[in-house]
Amino acid sequence: MTRELRSARYGAVLTFVLAGLMVGTMTVRIPALTDKLGLTEATVGAVLLVWGLGALVTMQSMRRVMARVGSRAVLRAGGPLTALGLLGVAVAPDLPLLLVAVALFGMAFGTVDVAMNAQGSAVEQAYKRPLMNGMHAGWCVGAISAGGLGSLAIAADLPFTLHVTLIALVSLPVMVLLGRTYLPEPPAAATSTTGRRRMPPIVYLLGAIMFFAFMVEGTVADWNGLYMRDELGAPEALAALGYPVFETGMLIARLTGDRLRVRFGVRGMLTVSGVATAGFFAVVLLAPAALVAVAAMFFVGLGVATISPLTLSLAGTATDAPGPAIAQAGAMGYAGLLLGPVVIGFLSDATSLRTALGIGVVLGVLIALAARLLPRSEPAQVSPLPVREPAQAAA
């Protein structure tokens, strides 16, 4: 295994870590941002929506860009711009400028999200063995680190502006340096017309599976704490544990997901993941006590964690250029992340929060059913049977 390829792998993983750290930092300090600018809950919702729409807009436009220039060029520009966008969020003095900064941050992150997955696919294909789950574990590490650093900042009474500025200023030069590690896509990818033509049907099927999985993730992130508190009567401290427990389950699953893929393949893993997500989400909803529900959230995280890395990895092998296919599947997935919490809100108003969250069970079943439509064998670029070269095994 060459030093260049090993550096590209570590660079891709660190890009996922930094992306999770930057997005997670903004998320965990939202209460402090609310206090700083005197925002209402409805305004905070609007701020998050602007961020998500900004990311979605650039994701939708990335097919042609990725086909033309590839993930390396996009990451070299988008990584530093994401850090600068976070810096803008940190120093925004009022709501109008905050909305502008959040939109720019979301748009820059949208380019990075697509490009880092495309870069991960390029590295994975160069290694000729599954690596994408491990890269997505980097995102979990970054998000968990953001939570830990955020807790320390709150304990130290560090203002929102100073804390977020520090994270942005540390991330900026690291993103610049990581630009030297990325692999170029093969020449065929750079000249492909994939960005202009309709994708193969499997890309849209993978995007639909990712849409279902991201709806589950968005639902857990935005509604889990409220459900624990209001429906199960949990103290706020216990209710707040649901999401980090869920993220811990996701991290463990992603650290082991590539080895499981070698043994069971994408089709088998996605089927089991869908069934597990549905089953354990049902346990959460039927739990007699909040502590049982919190424990079940760990297994929901285990179930849903590998779905997005697997779908993006397979999308990257569906055409001669991984970038445009990943952009299409990723945009469909993020639409679910935005739509899921909104759907739960409307359903809970019409019925109850417990009933509305039953959509998580339905989504798990849909993932399992959709996975059965995937081909039984995977493309040769990332065979479930790893190449066992001595240097590769050592890496």
mmCIF file of C-alpha atoms in Angstrom:
data_model
loop_
_atom_site.group_PDB
_atom_site.id
_atom_site.type_symbol
_atom_site.label_atom_id
_atom_site.label_comp_id
_atom_site.label_asym_id
_atom_site.label_seq_id
_atom_site.Cartn_x
_atom_site.Cartn_y
_atom_site.Cartn_z
ATOM 1 C CA MET A 1 0.000 0.000 0.000
ATOM 2 C CA THR A 2 1.551 3.298 -1.072
ATOM 3 C CA ARG A 3 2.074 6.197 1.298
ATOM 4 C CA GLU A 4 -0.096 8.370 -0.958
ATOM 5 C CA LEU A 5 -3.060 6.015 -0.675
ATOM 6 C CA ARG A 6 -2.659 5.656 3.080
ATOM 7 C CA SER A 7 -2.524 9.448 3.433
ATOM 8 C CA ALA A 8 -5.653 9.772 1.298
ATOM 9 C CA ARG A 9 -7.508 7.369 3.576
ATOM 10 C CA TYR A 10 -6.515 9.220 6.741
ATOM 11 C CA GLY A 11 -7.263 12.547 5.066
ATOM 12 C CA ALA A 12 -10.760 11.394 4.133
ATOM 13 C CA VAL A 13 -11.442 10.147 7.672
ATOM 14 C CA LEU A 14 -10.217 13.430 9.188
ATOM 15 C CA THR A 15 -12.448 15.356 6.794
ATOM 16 C CA PHE A 16 -15.448 13.454 8.157
ATOM 17 C CA VAL A 17 -14.263 14.176 11.718
ATOM 18 C CA LEU A 18 -13.932 17.923 11.080
ATOM 19 C CA ALA A 19 -17.284 18.094 9.282
ATOM 20 C CA GLY A 20 -18.980 16.422 12.263
ATOM 21 C CA LEU A 21 -17.131 18.719 14.669
ATOM 22 C CA MET A 22 -18.139 21.933 12.879
ATOM 23 C CA VAL A 23 -21.794 21.026 12.378
ATOM 24 C CA GLY A 24 -22.029 19.537 15.871
ATOM 25 C CA THR A 25 -20.529 22.650 17.442
ATOM 26 C CA MET A 26 -23.213 24.863 15.959
ATOM 27 C CA THR A 27 -25.902 22.421 17.082
ATOM 28 C CA VAL A 28 -24.798 22.018 20.695
ATOM 29 C CA ARG A 29 -24.459 25.780 21.210
ATOM 30 C CA ILE A 30 -27.908 26.669 19.840
ATOM 31 C CA PRO A 31 -29.197 27.504 23.355
ATOM 32 C CA ALA A 32 -26.300 29.965 23.761
ATOM 33 C CA LEU A 33 -26.998 31.415 20.313
ATOM 34 C CA THR A 34 -30.642 31.829 21.332
ATOM 35 C CA ASP A 35 -29.584 33.764 24.416
ATOM 36 C CA LYS A 36 -27.056 35.865 22.498
ATOM 37 C CA LEU A 37 -29.549 37.157 19.920
ATOM 38 C CA GLY A 38 -32.789 36.729 21.887
ATOM 39 C CA LEU A 39 -34.258 34.216 19.426
ATOM 40 C CA THR A 40 -37.590 32.452 19.863
ATOM 41 C CA GLU A 41 -38.042 28.714 19.311
ATOM 42 C CA ALA A 42 -39.798 29.409 16.016
ATOM 43 C CA THR A 43 -36.882 31.590 14.892
ATOM 44 C CA VAL A 44 -34.400 28.867 15.816
ATOM 45 C CA GLY A 45 -36.424 26.469 13.692
ATOM 46 C CA ALA A 46 -36.213 28.936 10.803
ATOM 47 C CA VAL A 47 -32.439 29.256 11.253
ATOM 48 C CA LEU A 48 -31.989 25.479 11.129
ATOM 49 C CA LEU A 49 -34.276 25.255 8.097
ATOM 50 C CA VAL A 50 -32.212 27.889 6.247
ATOM 51 C CA TRP A 51 -29.054 25.913 7.043
ATOM 52 C CA GLY A 52 -30.595 22.665 5.798
ATOM 53 C CA LEU A 53 -31.999 24.240 2.645
ATOM 54 C CA GLY A 54 -28.626 25.814 1.882
ATOM 55 C CA ALA A 55 -26.985 22.395 2.127
ATOM 56 C CA LEU A 56 -29.702 20.784 0.021
ATOM 57 C CA VAL A 57 -29.445 23.424 -2.722
ATOM 58 C CA THR A 58 -25.740 22.816 -3.252
ATOM 59 C CA MET A 59 -26.156 19.051 -3.039
ATOM 60 C CA GLN A 60 -28.728 19.177 -5.820
ATOM 61 C CA SER A 61 -26.347 21.192 -8.016
ATOM 62 C CA MET A 62 -23.286 19.053 -7.360
ATOM 63 C CA ARG A 63 -23.881 16.399 -10.033
ATOM 64 C CA ARG A 64 -22.444 18.485 -12.864
ATOM 65 C CA VAL A 65 -19.753 20.076 -10.711
ATOM 66 C CA MET A 66 -18.493 16.708 -9.495
ATOM 67 C CA ALA A 67 -18.537 15.298 -13.023
ATOM 68 C CA ARG A 68 -16.401 18.204 -14.237
ATOM 69 C CA VAL A 69 -13.815 18.721 -11.510
ATOM 70 C CA GLY A 70 -14.022 15.766 -9.112
ATOM 71 C CA SER A 71 -14.079 15.554 -5.327
ATOM 72 C CA ARG A 72 -10.494 16.699 -4.704
ATOM 73 C CA ALA A 73 -11.034 20.161 -6.210
ATOM 74 C CA VAL A 74 -14.406 20.549 -4.498
ATOM 75 C CA LEU A 75 -13.012 19.615 -1.075
ATOM 76 C CA ARG A 76 -10.020 21.932 -1.439
ATOM 77 C CA ALA A 77 -12.450 24.831 -1.891
ATOM 78 C CA GLY A 78 -15.432 23.662 0.153
ATOM 79 C CA GLY A 79 -13.549 22.589 3.304
ATOM 80 C CA PRO A 80 -12.047 26.002 4.082
ATOM 81 C CA LEU A 81 -15.290 27.731 3.033
ATOM 82 C CA THR A 82 -17.212 25.610 5.540
ATOM 83 C CA ALA A 83 -14.882 26.753 8.316
ATOM 84 C CA LEU A 84 -15.314 30.376 7.199
ATOM 85 C CA GLY A 85 -19.090 29.881 7.157
ATOM 86 C CA LEU A 86 -18.975 28.653 10.745
ATOM 87 C CA LEU A 87 -16.872 31.709 11.631
ATOM 88 C CA GLY A 88 -19.596 33.896 10.111
ATOM 89 C CA VAL A 89 -22.199 32.175 12.303
ATOM 90 C CA ALA A 90 -20.004 32.804 15.352
ATOM 91 C CA VAL A 91 -19.626 36.547 14.812
ATOM 92 C CA ALA A 92 -23.059 37.398 13.327
ATOM 93 C CA PRO A 93 -24.373 40.341 15.410
ATOM 94 C CA ASP A 94 -28.071 40.089 14.542
ATOM 95 C CA LEU A 95 -30.699 37.807 13.013
ATOM 96 C CA PRO A 96 -30.501 39.002 9.354
ATOM 97 C CA LEU A 97 -26.733 38.523 9.223
ATOM 98 C CA LEU A 98 -27.061 35.229 11.086
ATOM 99 C CA LEU A 99 -29.448 33.943 8.415
ATOM 100 C CA VAL A 100 -26.968 34.940 5.696
ATOM 101 C CA ALA A 101 -24.093 33.262 7.547
ATOM 102 C CA VAL A 102 -26.107 30.122 8.246
ATOM 103 C CA ALA A 103 -27.148 29.868 4.586
ATOM 104 C CA LEU A 104 -23.517 30.189 3.447
ATOM 105 C CA PHE A 105 -22.383 27.687 6.071
ATOM 106 C CA GLY A 106 -25.053 25.230 4.913
ATOM 107 C CA MET A 107 -24.178 25.704 1.239
ATOM 108 C CA ALA A 108 -20.459 25.167 1.877
ATOM 109 C CA PHE A 109 -21.185 22.116 4.001
ATOM 110 C CA GLY A 110 -23.395 20.719 1.227
ATOM 111 C CA THR A 111 -20.441 20.684 -1.145
ATOM 112 C CA VAL A 112 -18.188 19.070 1.467
ATOM 113 C CA ASP A 113 -20.721 16.402 2.361
ATOM 114 C CA VAL A 114 -21.065 15.210 -1.228
ATOM 115 C CA ALA A 115 -17.372 15.551 -2.037
ATOM 116 C CA MET A 116 -16.065 13.792 1.088
ATOM 117 C CA ASN A 117 -18.324 10.812 0.354
ATOM 118 C CA ALA A 118 -17.125 10.789 -3.254
ATOM 119 C CA GLN A 119 -13.522 10.993 -2.041
ATOM 120 C CA GLY A 120 -14.270 8.155 0.385
ATOM 121 C CA SER A 121 -15.611 6.111 -2.526
ATOM 122 C CA ALA A 122 -12.482 6.839 -4.568
ATOM 123 C CA VAL A 123 -10.243 5.724 -1.692
ATOM 124 C CA GLU A 124 -12.403 2.669 -1.097
ATOM 125 C CA GLN A 125 -12.146 1.623 -4.729
ATOM 126 C CA ALA A 126 -8.387 2.185 -4.714
ATOM 127 C CA TYR A 127 -8.084 -0.076 -1.655
ATOM 128 C CA LYS A 128 -10.538 -2.563 -3.250
ATOM 129 C CA ARG A 129 -12.201 -3.269 0.051
ATOM 130 C CA PRO A 130 -15.016 -1.667 2.086
ATOM 131 C CA LEU A 131 -13.959 1.427 4.051
ATOM 132 C CA MET A 132 -16.960 3.763 3.986
ATOM 133 C CA ASN A 133 -18.415 2.781 7.358
ATOM 134 C CA GLY A 134 -15.126 3.586 9.045
ATOM 135 C CA MET A 135 -15.102 6.989 7.405
ATOM 136 C CA HIS A 136 -18.609 7.716 8.601
ATOM 137 C CA ALA A 137 -17.484 6.671 12.082
ATOM 138 C CA GLY A 138 -15.241 9.731 11.811
ATOM 139 C CA TRP A 139 -18.376 11.875 11.572
ATOM 140 C CA CYS A 140 -19.646 10.313 14.829
ATOM 141 C CA VAL A 141 -16.287 11.021 16.499
ATOM 142 C CA GLY A 142 -16.502 14.653 15.390
ATOM 143 C CA ALA A 143 -20.109 15.029 16.553
ATOM 144 C CA ILE A 144 -19.412 13.409 19.920
ATOM 145 C CA SER A 145 -16.296 15.589 20.312
ATOM 146 C CA ALA A 146 -18.426 18.642 19.591
ATOM 147 C CA GLY A 147 -20.749 17.604 22.395
ATOM 148 C CA GLY A 148 -17.893 17.055 24.833
ATOM 149 C CA LEU A 149 -16.144 20.308 23.956
ATOM 150 C CA GLY A 150 -19.467 22.109 24.076
ATOM 151 C CA SER A 151 -20.090 20.810 27.596
ATOM 152 C CA LEU A 152 -16.637 21.976 28.659
ATOM 153 C CA ALA A 153 -17.216 25.384 27.086
ATOM 154 C CA ILE A 154 -20.539 25.736 28.902
ATOM 155 C CA ALA A 155 -18.950 24.655 32.201
ATOM 156 C CA ALA A 156 -16.186 27.226 31.659
ATOM 157 C CA ASP A 157 -18.810 29.877 30.838
ATOM 158 C CA LEU A 158 -17.255 30.395 27.405
ATOM 159 C CA PRO A 159 -19.417 32.706 25.257
ATOM 160 C CA PHE A 160 -20.956 31.351 22.062
ATOM 161 C CA THR A 161 -18.932 33.685 19.853
ATOM 162 C CA LEU A 162 -15.562 32.782 21.382
ATOM 163 C CA HIS A 163 -16.195 29.029 21.480
ATOM 164 C CA VAL A 164 -17.462 28.728 17.894
ATOM 165 C CA THR A 165 -14.773 31.095 16.596
ATOM 166 C CA LEU A 166 -12.060 28.896 18.138
ATOM 167 C CA ILE A 167 -13.471 25.774 16.481
ATOM 168 C CA ALA A 168 -13.687 27.563 13.116
ATOM 169 C CA LEU A 169 -10.146 28.953 13.346
ATOM 170 C CA VAL A 170 -8.716 25.538 14.249
ATOM 171 C CA SER A 171 -10.678 23.805 11.483
ATOM 172 C CA LEU A 172 -9.684 26.267 8.750
ATOM 173 C CA PRO A 173 -5.935 25.515 8.474
ATOM 174 C CA VAL A 174 -6.505 21.791 9.015
ATOM 175 C CA MET A 175 -8.964 21.723 6.099
ATOM 176 C CA VAL A 176 -6.394 23.522 3.955
ATOM 177 C CA LEU A 177 -3.688 20.999 4.869
ATOM 178 C CA LEU A 178 -5.985 18.035 4.231
ATOM 179 C CA GLY A 179 -6.368 19.258 0.654
ATOM 180 C CA ARG A 180 -2.911 17.859 -0.042
ATOM 181 C CA THR A 181 -3.976 14.296 0.832
ATOM 182 C CA TYR A 182 -6.985 13.818 -1.448
ATOM 183 C CA LEU A 183 -6.909 11.453 -4.421
ATOM 184 C CA PRO A 184 -7.839 12.620 -7.919
ATOM 185 C CA GLU A 185 -10.645 10.664 -9.576
ATOM 186 C CA PRO A 186 -9.713 8.630 -12.656
ATOM 187 C CA PRO A 187 -9.695 10.600 -15.933
ATOM 188 C CA ALA A 188 -12.901 8.879 -17.062
ATOM 189 C CA ALA A 189 -14.714 10.419 -14.094
ATOM 190 C CA ALA A 190 -13.579 13.928 -14.952
ATOM 191 C CA THR A 191 -14.822 13.739 -18.545
ATOM 192 C CA SER A 192 -17.991 11.790 -17.858
ATOM 193 C CA THR A 193 -21.385 13.069 -18.952
ATOM 194 C CA THR A 194 -22.969 11.459 -15.888
ATOM 195 C CA GLY A 195 -23.691 14.882 -14.443
ATOM 196 C CA ARG A 196 -26.038 15.628 -17.349
ATOM 197 C CA ARG A 197 -27.805 12.325 -18.018
ATOM 198 C CA ARG A 198 -30.304 10.355 -15.975
ATOM 199 C CA MET A 199 -28.783 8.081 -13.368
ATOM 200 C CA PRO A 200 -29.186 4.284 -13.369
ATOM 201 C CA PRO A 201 -32.336 3.178 -11.453
ATOM 202 C CA ILE A 202 -30.233 1.693 -8.635
ATOM 203 C CA VAL A 203 -28.991 5.183 -7.688
ATOM 204 C CA TYR A 204 -32.572 6.358 -7.098
ATOM 205 C CA LEU A 205 -33.355 3.179 -5.142
ATOM 206 C CA LEU A 206 -30.306 3.794 -2.935
ATOM 207 C CA GLY A 207 -31.369 7.432 -2.544
ATOM 208 C CA ALA A 208 -34.808 6.277 -1.386
ATOM 209 C CA ILE A 209 -33.261 3.932 1.194
ATOM 210 C CA MET A 210 -31.054 6.766 2.402
ATOM 211 C CA PHE A 211 -34.122 9.046 2.532
ATOM 212 C CA PHE A 212 -35.855 6.578 4.880
ATOM 213 C CA ALA A 213 -32.744 6.210 7.066
ATOM 214 C CA PHE A 214 -32.180 9.957 7.353
ATOM 215 C CA MET A 215 -35.829 10.472 8.272
ATOM 216 C CA VAL A 216 -35.208 8.126 11.209
ATOM 217 C CA GLU A 217 -32.029 9.992 12.206
ATOM 218 C CA GLY A 218 -33.729 13.389 11.989
ATOM 219 C CA THR A 219 -36.703 12.144 13.979
ATOM 220 C CA VAL A 220 -34.467 10.846 16.773
ATOM 221 C CA ALA A 221 -32.339 14.011 16.851
ATOM 222 C CA ASP A 222 -35.264 16.448 17.045
ATOM 223 C CA TRP A 223 -38.029 14.574 18.894
ATOM 224 C CA ASN A 224 -36.419 11.936 21.104
ATOM 225 C CA GLY A 225 -35.818 14.215 24.101
ATOM 226 C CA LEU A 226 -39.327 15.656 24.013
ATOM 227 C CA TYR A 227 -40.845 12.171 23.781
ATOM 228 C CA MET A 228 -38.829 10.936 26.763
ATOM 229 C CA ARG A 229 -39.831 13.925 28.857
ATOM 230 C CA ASP A 230 -43.481 14.438 27.895
ATOM 231 C CA GLU A 231 -44.669 10.909 27.086
ATOM 232 C CA LEU A 232 -42.531 8.846 29.488
ATOM 233 C CA GLY A 233 -42.155 11.429 32.262
ATOM 234 C CA ALA A 234 -38.355 11.326 32.278
ATOM 235 C CA PRO A 235 -36.383 14.048 34.082
ATOM 236 C CA GLU A 236 -34.746 16.416 31.618
ATOM 237 C CA ALA A 237 -31.257 15.082 32.387
ATOM 238 C CA LEU A 238 -32.336 11.518 31.570
ATOM 239 C CA ALA A 239 -34.308 12.608 28.510
ATOM 240 C CA ALA A 240 -31.190 14.337 27.161
ATOM 241 C CA LEU A 241 -29.269 11.037 27.250
ATOM 242 C CA GLY A 242 -31.324 9.467 24.465
ATOM 243 C CA TYR A 243 -29.515 11.142 21.587
ATOM 244 C CA PRO A 244 -25.898 10.633 22.784
ATOM 245 C CA VAL A 245 -26.753 6.992 23.527
ATOM 246 C CA PHE A 246 -28.135 6.723 19.986
ATOM 247 C CA GLU A 247 -24.937 8.304 18.574
ATOM 248 C CA THR A 248 -22.788 5.896 20.592
ATOM 249 C CA GLY A 249 -24.641 2.973 19.042
ATOM 250 C CA MET A 250 -24.048 4.502 15.611
ATOM 251 C CA LEU A 251 -20.321 4.913 16.274
ATOM 252 C CA ILE A 252 -19.881 1.284 17.352
ATOM 253 C CA ALA A 253 -21.835 0.008 14.336
ATOM 254 C CA ARG A 254 -19.804 2.095 11.911
ATOM 255 C CA LEU A 255 -16.505 0.970 13.413
ATOM 256 C CA THR A 256 -17.484 -2.643 12.767
ATOM 257 C CA GLY A 257 -19.641 -2.133 9.652
ATOM 258 C CA ASP A 258 -16.923 -2.621 7.027
ATOM 259 C CA ARG A 259 -16.007 -6.051 8.433
ATOM 260 C CA LEU A 260 -19.670 -7.075 8.510
ATOM 261 C CA ARG A 261 -20.054 -5.951 4.902
ATOM 262 C CA VAL A 262 -17.185 -8.238 3.904
ATOM 263 C CA ARG A 263 -19.105 -11.157 5.371
ATOM 264 C CA PHE A 264 -22.741 -10.381 4.572
ATOM 265 C CA GLY A 265 -22.722 -7.871 1.693
ATOM 266 C CA VAL A 266 -24.738 -4.674 1.323
ATOM 267 C CA ARG A 267 -28.077 -6.342 0.543
ATOM 268 C CA GLY A 268 -28.002 -8.554 3.620
ATOM 269 C CA MET A 269 -26.794 -5.797 5.923
ATOM 270 C CA LEU A 270 -29.415 -3.291 4.785
ATOM 271 C CA THR A 271 -32.178 -5.852 5.263
ATOM 272 C CA VAL A 272 -31.061 -6.635 8.806
ATOM 273 C CA SER A 273 -30.544 -2.945 9.551
ATOM 274 C CA GLY A 274 -34.090 -2.111 8.471
ATOM 275 C CA VAL A 275 -35.592 -4.904 10.565
ATOM 276 C CA ALA A 276 -33.477 -3.908 13.594
ATOM 277 C CA THR A 277 -34.416 -0.235 13.228
ATOM 278 C CA ALA A 278 -38.120 -1.078 13.079
ATOM 279 C CA GLY A 279 -37.960 -3.558 15.953
ATOM 280 C CA PHE A 280 -35.997 -1.448 18.402
ATOM 281 C CA PHE A 281 -37.921 1.728 17.522
ATOM 282 C CA ALA A 282 -41.047 -0.241 18.489
ATOM 283 C CA VAL A 283 -39.366 -1.082 21.811
ATOM 284 C CA VAL A 284 -38.775 2.646 22.386
ATOM 285 C CA LEU A 285 -42.454 3.396 21.774
ATOM 286 C CA LEU A 286 -43.725 0.491 23.918
ATOM 287 C CA ALA A 287 -41.198 0.970 26.744
ATOM 288 C CA PRO A 288 -42.811 1.051 30.194
ATOM 289 C CA ALA A 289 -40.113 3.399 31.544
ATOM 290 C CA ALA A 290 -37.772 6.034 30.186
ATOM 291 C CA LEU A 291 -34.659 4.054 31.155
ATOM 292 C CA VAL A 292 -35.775 1.169 28.947
ATOM 293 C CA ALA A 293 -36.424 3.578 26.073
ATOM 294 C CA VAL A 294 -32.970 5.165 26.459
ATOM 295 C CA ALA A 295 -31.339 1.722 26.375
ATOM 296 C CA ALA A 296 -33.343 0.827 23.258
ATOM 297 C CA MET A 297 -32.099 4.002 21.541
ATOM 298 C CA PHE A 298 -28.606 2.484 21.604
ATOM 299 C CA PHE A 299 -29.868 -0.419 19.484
ATOM 300 C CA VAL A 300 -31.790 1.892 17.153
ATOM 301 C CA GLY A 301 -28.452 3.630 16.563
ATOM 302 C CA LEU A 302 -26.795 0.267 15.903
ATOM 303 C CA GLY A 303 -29.515 -0.559 13.391
ATOM 304 C CA VAL A 304 -29.627 2.648 11.374
ATOM 305 C CA ALA A 305 -25.925 3.586 11.498
ATOM 306 C CA THR A 306 -24.571 1.672 8.525
ATOM 307 C CA ILE A 307 -27.409 2.438 6.100
ATOM 308 C CA SER A 308 -26.155 5.779 4.760
ATOM 309 C CA PRO A 309 -22.488 4.678 4.413
ATOM 310 C CA LEU A 310 -23.533 1.497 2.603
ATOM 311 C CA THR A 311 -25.914 3.250 0.219
ATOM 312 C CA LEU A 312 -23.381 5.968 -0.613
ATOM 313 C CA SER A 313 -20.631 3.405 -1.134
ATOM 314 C CA LEU A 314 -22.790 1.376 -3.504
ATOM 315 C CA ALA A 315 -23.942 4.532 -5.312
ATOM 316 C CA GLY A 316 -20.292 5.392 -5.901
ATOM 317 C CA THR A 317 -19.853 2.189 -7.919
ATOM 318 C CA ALA A 318 -23.077 2.548 -9.947
ATOM 319 C CA THR A 319 -21.483 4.745 -12.667
ATOM 320 C CA ASP A 320 -18.019 5.532 -13.993
ATOM 321 C CA ALA A 321 -17.978 8.692 -11.829
ATOM 322 C CA PRO A 322 -18.789 8.314 -8.118
ATOM 323 C CA GLY A 323 -19.330 12.027 -7.461
ATOM 324 C CA PRO A 324 -22.540 12.684 -9.431
ATOM 325 C CA ALA A 325 -24.184 9.442 -8.268
ATOM 326 C CA ILE A 326 -23.307 10.187 -4.644
ATOM 327 C CA ALA A 327 -24.600 13.747 -5.075
ATOM 328 C CA GLN A 328 -27.954 12.405 -6.304
ATOM 329 C CA ALA A 329 -28.344 9.807 -3.540
ATOM 330 C CA GLY A 330 -27.077 12.248 -0.902
ATOM 331 C CA ALA A 331 -29.526 14.966 -1.907
ATOM 332 C CA MET A 332 -32.398 12.493 -1.655
ATOM 333 C CA GLY A 333 -31.168 11.417 1.774
ATOM 334 C CA TYR A 334 -30.876 14.928 3.145
ATOM 335 C CA ALA A 335 -34.393 15.689 1.952
ATOM 336 C CA GLY A 336 -35.469 12.996 4.426
ATOM 337 C CA LEU A 337 -33.402 14.576 7.181
ATOM 338 C CA LEU A 338 -35.252 17.867 6.648
ATOM 339 C CA LEU A 339 -38.695 16.366 6.069
ATOM 340 C CA GLY A 340 -38.769 13.795 8.869
ATOM 341 C CA PRO A 341 -38.989 16.150 11.866
ATOM 342 C CA VAL A 342 -41.572 18.298 10.055
ATOM 343 C CA VAL A 343 -43.799 15.286 9.332
ATOM 344 C CA ILE A 344 -43.562 14.205 12.973
ATOM 345 C CA GLY A 345 -44.620 17.692 14.063
ATOM 346 C CA PHE A 346 -47.743 17.675 11.901
ATOM 347 C CA LEU A 347 -48.676 14.114 12.865
ATOM 348 C CA SER A 348 -48.203 14.782 16.576
ATOM 349 C CA ASP A 349 -50.538 17.772 16.369
ATOM 350 C CA ALA A 350 -53.168 15.605 14.667
ATOM 351 C CA THR A 351 -52.728 12.547 16.928
ATOM 352 C CA SER A 352 -50.084 12.252 19.664
ATOM 353 C CA LEU A 353 -46.305 12.307 19.725
ATOM 354 C CA ARG A 354 -46.123 8.588 20.508
ATOM 355 C CA THR A 355 -48.374 7.762 17.557
ATOM 356 C CA ALA A 356 -46.470 10.112 15.248
ATOM 357 C CA LEU A 357 -43.157 8.497 16.159
ATOM 358 C CA GLY A 358 -44.569 5.204 14.917
ATOM 359 C CA ILE A 359 -43.349 6.406 11.527
ATOM 360 C CA GLY A 360 -39.888 5.252 12.670
ATOM 361 C CA VAL A 361 -41.144 1.664 12.694
ATOM 362 C CA VAL A 362 -42.695 2.083 9.237
ATOM 363 C CA LEU A 363 -39.452 3.542 7.871
ATOM 364 C CA GLY A 364 -37.445 0.591 9.173
ATOM 365 C CA VAL A 365 -39.785 -1.826 7.394
ATOM 366 C CA LEU A 366 -39.508 0.199 4.171
ATOM 367 C CA ILE A 367 -35.691 0.039 4.367
ATOM 368 C CA ALA A 368 -35.787 -3.747 4.730
ATOM 369 C CA LEU A 369 -38.234 -4.149 1.833
ATOM 370 C CA ALA A 370 -36.322 -1.764 -0.463
ATOM 371 C CA ALA A 371 -33.053 -3.586 0.299
ATOM 372 C CA ARG A 372 -34.510 -6.776 -1.155
ATOM 373 C CA LEU A 373 -34.733 -5.001 -4.535
ATOM 374 C CA LEU A 374 -30.954 -4.529 -4.669
ATOM 375 C CA PRO A 375 -28.833 -6.942 -6.731
ATOM 376 C CA ARG A 376 -27.434 -9.905 -4.834
ATOM 377 C CA SER A 377 -23.863 -9.299 -6.027
ATOM 378 C CA GLU A 378 -21.887 -6.092 -5.649
ATOM 379 C CA PRO A 379 -19.765 -4.403 -8.343
ATOM 380 C CA ALA A 380 -16.207 -5.626 -8.626
ATOM 381 C CA GLN A 381 -14.730 -2.231 -7.609
ATOM 382 C CA VAL A 382 -15.586 -2.912 -3.960
ATOM 383 C CA SER A 383 -15.934 -6.655 -3.768
ATOM 384 C CA PRO A 384 -17.213 -8.132 -0.492
ATOM 385 C CA LEU A 385 -14.183 -10.421 -0.727
ATOM 386 C CA PRO A 386 -11.187 -8.263 0.274
ATOM 387 C CA VAL A 387 -7.860 -8.308 -1.519
ATOM 388 C CA ARG A 388 -5.339 -9.858 0.885
ATOM 389 C CA GLU A 389 -2.036 -8.413 -0.161
ATOM 390 C CA PRO A 390 0.637 -8.370 2.563
ATOM 391 C CA ALA A 391 1.127 -4.583 2.471
ATOM 392 C CA GLN A 392 -2.620 -4.057 2.444
ATOM 393 C CA ALA A 393 -3.187 -6.312 5.419
ATOM 394 C CA ALA A 394 -0.575 -4.355 7.333
ATOM 395 C CA ALA A 395 -2.376 -1.096 6.537
#
